[in-house]
CSV table of C-alpha atoms in Angstrom, one decimal:
chain,number,residue,atom,x,y,z
A,1,MET,CA,130.8,48.6,56.2
A,2,PHE,CA,131.0,48.4,60.0
A,3,ILE,CA,133.1,51.5,60.1
A,4,GLN,CA,130.5,53.3,57.9
A,5,ILE,CA,127.7,52.3,60.3
A,6,LEU,CA,129.6,53.6,63.3
A,7,GLY,CA,130.1,56.9,61.4
A,8,VAL,CA,126.3,57.2,60.9
A,9,PHE,CA,125.7,56.7,64.7
A,10,ASP,CA,128.3,59.3,65.5
A,11,ILE,CA,126.5,61.8,63.3
A,12,LEU,CA,123.2,61.0,64.9
A,13,LYS,CA,124.7,61.3,68.3
A,14,LYS,CA,126.0,64.8,67.4
A,15,LYS,CA,122.7,65.8,66.0
A,16,GLU,CA,120.9,64.7,69.1
A,17,MET,CA,123.3,66.7,71.3
A,18,SER,CA,122.8,69.7,69.0
A,19,LEU,CA,119.0,69.4,69.2
A,20,GLN,CA,119.1,69.4,73.0
A,21,TYR,CA,121.3,72.4,73.0
A,22,TYR,CA,119.0,74.4,70.7
A,23,LEU,CA,115.9,73.3,72.6
A,24,GLN,CA,117.5,74.6,75.8
A,25,ARG,CA,118.5,77.8,74.1
A,26,LEU,CA,115.0,78.2,72.8
A,27,TYR,CA,113.6,77.8,76.3
A,28,GLU,CA,116.1,80.3,77.7
A,29,ILE,CA,115.1,82.9,75.0
A,30,GLN,CA,111.4,82.4,75.8
A,31,GLU,CA,112.2,83.0,79.5
A,32,GLU,CA,114.0,86.2,78.6
A,33,GLU,CA,111.1,87.4,76.4
A,34,LEU,CA,108.7,86.5,79.2
A,35,ASP,CA,110.7,88.5,81.7
A,36,VAL,CA,110.8,91.5,79.4
A,37,LEU,CA,107.0,91.4,78.8
A,38,ILE,CA,106.4,91.3,82.6
A,39,SER,CA,108.9,94.2,83.2
A,40,ILE,CA,107.2,96.4,80.5
A,41,GLY,CA,103.8,95.6,82.0
A,42,ALA,CA,105.1,96.6,85.5
A,43,TYR,CA,106.6,99.8,84.1
A,44,TYR,CA,103.3,100.9,82.5
A,45,LEU,CA,101.4,100.0,85.7
A,46,GLN,CA,103.8,102.2,87.7
A,47,GLU,CA,103.0,105.0,85.2
A,48,ASP,CA,99.2,104.4,85.6
A,49,ASN,CA,99.1,103.5,81.9
A,50,PHE,CA,96.6,100.6,82.6
A,51,GLU,CA,95.7,99.8,79.0
A,52,ASP,CA,99.3,99.2,77.9
A,53,SER,CA,100.1,97.4,81.2
A,54,LEU,CA,97.2,95.0,80.7
A,55,ASN,CA,98.2,94.4,77.1
A,56,TYR,CA,101.8,93.3,78.0
A,57,PHE,CA,100.7,91.2,81.0
A,58,GLU,CA,98.2,89.4,78.8
A,59,LYS,CA,101.0,88.7,76.2
A,60,ALA,CA,103.1,87.4,79.0
A,61,LEU,CA,100.2,85.2,80.3
A,62,ARG,CA,99.8,83.6,76.9
A,63,MET,CA,103.5,82.8,76.8
A,64,ALA,CA,103.5,81.4,80.3
A,65,ILE,CA,100.6,79.1,79.5
A,66,ASP,CA,102.4,77.9,76.3
A,67,MET,CA,105.5,77.2,78.4
A,68,ASP,CA,103.4,75.2,80.9
A,69,ASP,CA,104.8,77.3,83.7
A,70,ASP,CA,102.0,77.2,86.4
A,71,GLU,CA,103.8,79.4,88.9
A,72,MET,CA,104.6,82.1,86.4
A,73,GLU,CA,101.0,81.9,85.1
A,74,ALA,CA,99.7,82.6,88.6
A,75,PHE,CA,102.2,85.4,89.1
A,76,ILE,CA,101.1,87.2,85.9
A,77,ILE,CA,97.4,86.7,86.8
A,78,ASP,CA,98.2,88.2,90.2
A,79,SER,CA,99.8,91.2,88.3
A,80,ILE,CA,96.8,91.6,86.1
A,81,GLY,CA,94.8,91.8,89.3
A,82,ASP,CA,97.1,94.7,90.4
A,83,VAL,CA,96.2,96.5,87.2
A,84,TYR,CA,92.5,96.3,87.9
A,85,LEU,CA,93.0,97.2,91.5
A,86,ASN,CA,95.0,100.4,90.6
A,87,SER,CA,92.4,101.3,88.0
A,88,ARG,CA,89.8,101.0,90.8
A,89,ASN,CA,88.0,98.0,89.4
A,90,ILE,CA,88.2,96.1,92.7
A,91,ASP,CA,85.7,93.4,91.8
A,92,LYS,CA,87.7,92.5,88.7
A,93,ALA,CA,90.9,92.6,90.7
A,94,LEU,CA,89.5,90.1,93.2
A,95,GLU,CA,88.5,87.7,90.4
A,96,TYR,CA,92.1,87.6,89.2
A,97,TYR,CA,93.6,87.3,92.7
A,98,LYS,CA,91.3,84.4,93.4
A,99,GLU,CA,92.3,82.6,90.2
A,100,ALA,CA,96.0,83.2,91.1
A,101,MET,CA,95.4,81.8,94.6
A,102,ARG,CA,93.7,78.7,93.1
A,103,ILE,CA,96.8,78.0,91.0
A,104,TYR,CA,99.2,78.7,93.8
A,105,PHE,CA,97.4,76.2,96.1
A,106,SER,CA,97.2,73.6,93.4
A,107,ILE,CA,101.0,73.6,92.9
A,108,LYS,CA,101.6,74.1,96.6
A,109,SER,CA,103.5,77.4,95.9
A,110,PRO,CA,105.0,79.2,98.9
A,111,LEU,CA,103.2,82.3,97.5
A,112,LYS,CA,99.8,80.9,98.3
A,113,ASP,CA,99.6,82.4,101.8
A,114,GLU,CA,100.8,85.8,100.5
A,115,ILE,CA,98.0,86.0,97.9
A,116,LYS,CA,95.5,84.8,100.5
A,117,GLU,CA,96.4,87.8,102.7
A,118,LYS,CA,96.4,90.1,99.7
A,119,ILE,CA,92.8,89.1,99.0
A,120,LYS,CA,91.8,89.8,102.6
A,121,GLU,CA,93.3,93.3,102.4
A,122,VAL,CA,91.7,94.1,99.1
A,123,LYS,CA,88.3,93.0,100.5
A,124,LYS,CA,88.9,95.4,103.4
A,125,ILE,CA,89.7,98.2,101.0
A,126,LYS,CA,86.5,97.5,99.1
A,127,ALA,CA,84.5,97.5,102.3
A,128,ALA,CA,86.1,100.7,103.5
A,129,ILE,CA,85.3,102.5,100.2
A,130,ASP,CA,81.7,101.4,100.5
A,131,ILE,CA,81.2,102.7,104.0
A,132,THR,CA,83.5,105.6,104.6
A,133,GLU,CA,83.0,109.3,104.0
A,134,ILE,CA,84.8,109.0,100.7
A,135,SER,CA,81.6,107.5,99.2
A,136,GLN,CA,79.9,110.8,100.1
A,137,ILE,CA,82.6,112.7,98.3
A,138,LYS,CA,82.0,110.8,95.2
A,139,GLU,CA,78.3,111.7,95.2
A,140,ARG,CA,78.7,115.3,96.3
A,141,LYS,CA,77.6,117.7,93.6
A,142,VAL,CA,79.0,121.1,94.1
A,143,PRO,CA,77.6,123.9,91.9
A,144,GLU,CA,80.2,125.8,89.9
A,145,PRO,CA,80.6,129.3,91.5
A,146,GLU,CA,80.5,132.4,89.4
A,147,GLU,CA,83.8,133.4,91.0
A,148,PRO,CA,86.5,131.1,92.3
A,149,PRO,CA,86.2,130.8,96.1
A,150,GLU,CA,88.7,132.6,98.3
A,151,LEU,CA,91.0,130.4,100.3
A,152,ASN,CA,90.9,131.1,104.1
A,153,LEU,CA,94.6,130.9,104.6
A,154,GLU,CA,94.4,131.4,108.4
A,155,LYS,CA,92.5,128.2,108.7
A,156,LEU,CA,94.4,126.3,106.0
A,157,ASN,CA,98.0,127.1,106.5
A,158,SER,CA,98.6,124.8,109.6
A,159,LYS,CA,96.5,122.0,108.0
A,160,LEU,CA,98.5,122.1,104.8
A,161,ASP,CA,101.8,122.1,106.7
A,162,PHE,CA,100.5,119.2,108.8
A,163,VAL,CA,99.7,117.1,105.7
A,164,VAL,CA,103.0,117.9,104.0
A,165,ASN,CA,104.9,116.9,107.1
A,166,MET,CA,103.4,113.4,106.9
A,167,VAL,CA,105.8,112.7,104.1
A,168,ASP,CA,108.9,111.3,105.8
A,169,SER,CA,111.4,112.7,103.3
A,170,THR,CA,110.3,116.3,104.1
A,171,SER,CA,111.5,116.1,107.7
A,172,ILE,CA,115.2,116.9,107.0
A,173,TYR,CA,114.2,120.1,105.2
A,174,SER,CA,111.6,121.2,107.8
A,175,SER,CA,114.0,123.9,109.3
A,176,TYR,CA,113.6,125.8,106.1
A,177,SER,CA,109.9,126.2,106.2
A,178,ASN,CA,109.7,129.3,108.5
A,179,ASP,CA,112.8,130.9,107.1
A,180,LYS,CA,112.4,134.2,105.2
A,181,GLU,CA,114.6,132.7,102.5
A,182,ALA,CA,112.7,129.4,102.5
A,183,VAL,CA,112.1,129.3,98.8
A,184,SER,CA,115.7,130.1,98.0
A,185,HIS,CA,117.0,127.4,100.4
A,186,LEU,CA,114.6,124.8,99.1
A,187,LYS,CA,115.6,125.5,95.5
A,188,ASP,CA,119.3,125.2,96.4
A,189,ALA,CA,118.5,121.9,98.2
A,190,PHE,CA,116.5,120.7,95.1
A,191,ARG,CA,119.5,121.4,92.8
A,192,ILE,CA,121.8,119.4,95.1
A,193,SER,CA,119.3,116.5,95.2
A,194,ARG,CA,119.0,116.5,91.5
A,195,ASP,CA,122.8,116.5,91.0
A,196,ILE,CA,123.3,113.5,93.3
A,197,GLY,CA,120.3,111.6,91.9
A,198,ASP,CA,118.2,111.7,95.1
A,199,GLU,CA,114.7,111.4,93.7
A,200,ALA,CA,113.0,111.1,97.1
A,201,GLY,CA,114.6,114.4,98.1
A,202,GLU,CA,113.5,116.0,94.8
A,203,ALA,CA,109.9,114.8,95.3
A,204,ALA,CA,109.8,116.2,98.9
A,205,LEU,CA,111.4,119.5,98.0
A,206,LEU,CA,109.0,120.1,95.1
A,207,LEU,CA,106.1,119.3,97.4
A,208,MET,CA,107.3,121.8,99.9
A,209,LEU,CA,107.8,124.5,97.2
A,210,GLY,CA,104.3,123.8,95.9
A,211,ASN,CA,102.9,124.2,99.4
A,212,ILE,CA,104.6,127.6,99.9
A,213,ALA,CA,103.5,128.8,96.4
A,214,LEU,CA,99.9,127.6,97.2
A,215,LYS,CA,99.8,129.5,100.5
A,216,GLN,CA,101.2,132.6,98.7
A,217,LYS,CA,98.5,132.3,96.1
A,218,GLU,CA,101.1,131.8,93.3
A,219,TYR,CA,98.9,129.2,91.7
A,220,THR,CA,100.8,128.7,88.4
A,221,ASP,CA,104.0,127.9,90.3
A,222,ALA,CA,102.1,125.8,92.8
A,223,LYS,CA,100.6,123.7,90.0
A,224,LYS,CA,104.0,123.1,88.3
A,225,TYR,CA,105.7,122.2,91.6
A,226,LEU,CA,103.0,119.8,92.7
A,227,GLU,CA,102.5,118.1,89.4
A,228,ASP,CA,106.2,117.5,89.1
A,229,SER,CA,106.3,116.2,92.7
A,230,LYS,CA,103.5,113.8,92.0
A,231,THR,CA,105.4,112.4,89.0
A,232,PHE,CA,108.4,111.7,91.2
A,233,PHE,CA,106.4,110.1,94.0
A,234,ARG,CA,104.6,107.9,91.5
A,235,ARG,CA,107.9,106.8,89.9
A,236,LEU,CA,109.2,105.9,93.4
A,237,GLY,CA,106.1,103.9,94.2
A,238,ASP,CA,105.4,106.2,97.2
A,239,GLU,CA,101.7,106.0,97.8
A,240,LYS,CA,101.6,108.3,100.8
A,241,GLY,CA,103.7,111.0,99.0
A,242,THR,CA,101.4,110.7,95.9
A,243,GLY,CA,98.3,111.0,98.1
A,244,VAL,CA,99.6,114.1,100.0
A,245,THR,CA,100.5,115.8,96.7
A,246,MET,CA,96.9,115.1,95.5
A,247,VAL,CA,95.5,116.7,98.6
A,248,LEU,CA,97.4,119.9,97.9
A,249,LEU,CA,96.4,119.7,94.2
A,250,GLY,CA,92.8,119.4,95.3
A,251,THR,CA,93.2,122.5,97.5
A,252,LEU,CA,94.7,124.3,94.5
A,253,ASN,CA,91.7,123.2,92.4
A,254,PHE,CA,89.4,124.6,95.0
A,255,ALA,CA,91.2,128.0,94.8
A,256,LEU,CA,90.8,127.9,91.0
A,257,GLY,CA,87.2,127.0,91.1
A,258,ASP,CA,87.6,123.6,89.5
A,259,MET,CA,85.2,121.6,91.7
A,260,GLN,CA,85.3,118.3,89.8
A,261,GLU,CA,89.1,118.2,90.1
A,262,VAL,CA,88.7,119.0,93.8
A,263,SER,CA,86.5,115.9,94.2
A,264,ASP,CA,88.7,113.7,92.1
A,265,ASN,CA,92.0,114.6,93.8
A,266,PHE,CA,90.7,114.2,97.3
A,267,ARG,CA,88.9,111.0,96.5
A,268,ASN,CA,92.0,109.5,94.9
A,269,ALA,CA,94.2,110.7,97.8
A,270,VAL,CA,91.9,109.1,100.4
A,271,GLU,CA,91.7,105.8,98.5
A,272,LYS,CA,95.5,105.7,98.5
A,273,PHE,CA,95.7,106.3,102.2
A,274,GLN,CA,93.1,103.6,102.8
A,275,LYS,CA,95.1,101.2,100.6
A,276,ILE,CA,98.2,101.6,102.7
A,277,GLY,CA,96.2,101.7,106.0
A,278,ASN,CA,97.3,105.2,107.0
A,279,LYS,CA,94.3,106.4,109.1
A,280,ASP,CA,96.0,109.7,110.1
A,281,ALA,CA,96.6,110.8,106.6
A,282,GLU,CA,93.0,109.8,105.6
A,283,SER,CA,91.6,111.8,108.5
A,284,ALA,CA,93.8,114.8,107.7
A,285,ALA,CA,92.7,114.8,104.1
A,286,ILE,CA,89.0,114.6,105.0
A,287,ASP,CA,89.4,117.3,107.6
A,288,LEU,CA,91.1,119.6,105.1
A,289,LEU,CA,88.3,119.0,102.6
A,290,ASN,CA,85.7,119.8,105.2
A,291,THR,CA,87.5,123.0,106.1
A,292,LEU,CA,87.5,124.2,102.4
A,293,TYR,CA,83.7,123.9,102.3
A,294,GLU,CA,83.0,125.4,105.8
A,295,ASP,CA,82.4,128.8,104.4
């Protein structure tokens, strides 16, 4: 009888160990699922697909709350704030950032100071958007012309080149710009960049090809180069490169007579430059826009 009782305790002990193992495995699986949800949300945010990004971040938030993981909860709330910031809903973004900060401070997270500084920067962006010339661009109503306006290339060429050269990755190819065979050389360089997987080089070269096509009034080619360049810069998370591409697209829109797109592209570009604190790029974009409307 005594031996039988010992046997029962052995079984119970094994079951207890097995339960702990499976509970640990369950937690690890939940952590993996949470990480996947966050990664998908971040991917969609990078692609400016704000609806899907928000959907996955909200799923991740519910899971973090169920897991009672305060720091992860705050991180996801912070990420949701990023979605609203990038979709230009700054007031909503600030609400989420403040909630994330509250949680970080309550658990004494080392991230509390970082989110505090982030809120300060976003408030500066909000103030800048309210008081700078970009507000006037938003309100500007330009009548649709009967014929697309003619680009004054004598005035624009140097300004377009100046804006393009603000992108750091264009500097190594600048020697091609004034070459008679510039397009051929840039295309060769693009193929090499593509073969070696240099996406920053591909983005820069497409931007430069788009600039040349724009100045030569080859608008179909210019649009293709610039749209592809913007896609690369966005994928790389290069805000300045994306903004510069939008400036050239806005100039192209002006040549094609699409005034709403002119306003949208220049507005978005200036907001990106303000976001990263690049005053030179912001001023150059506004100067180029003013030059377009001088005549």
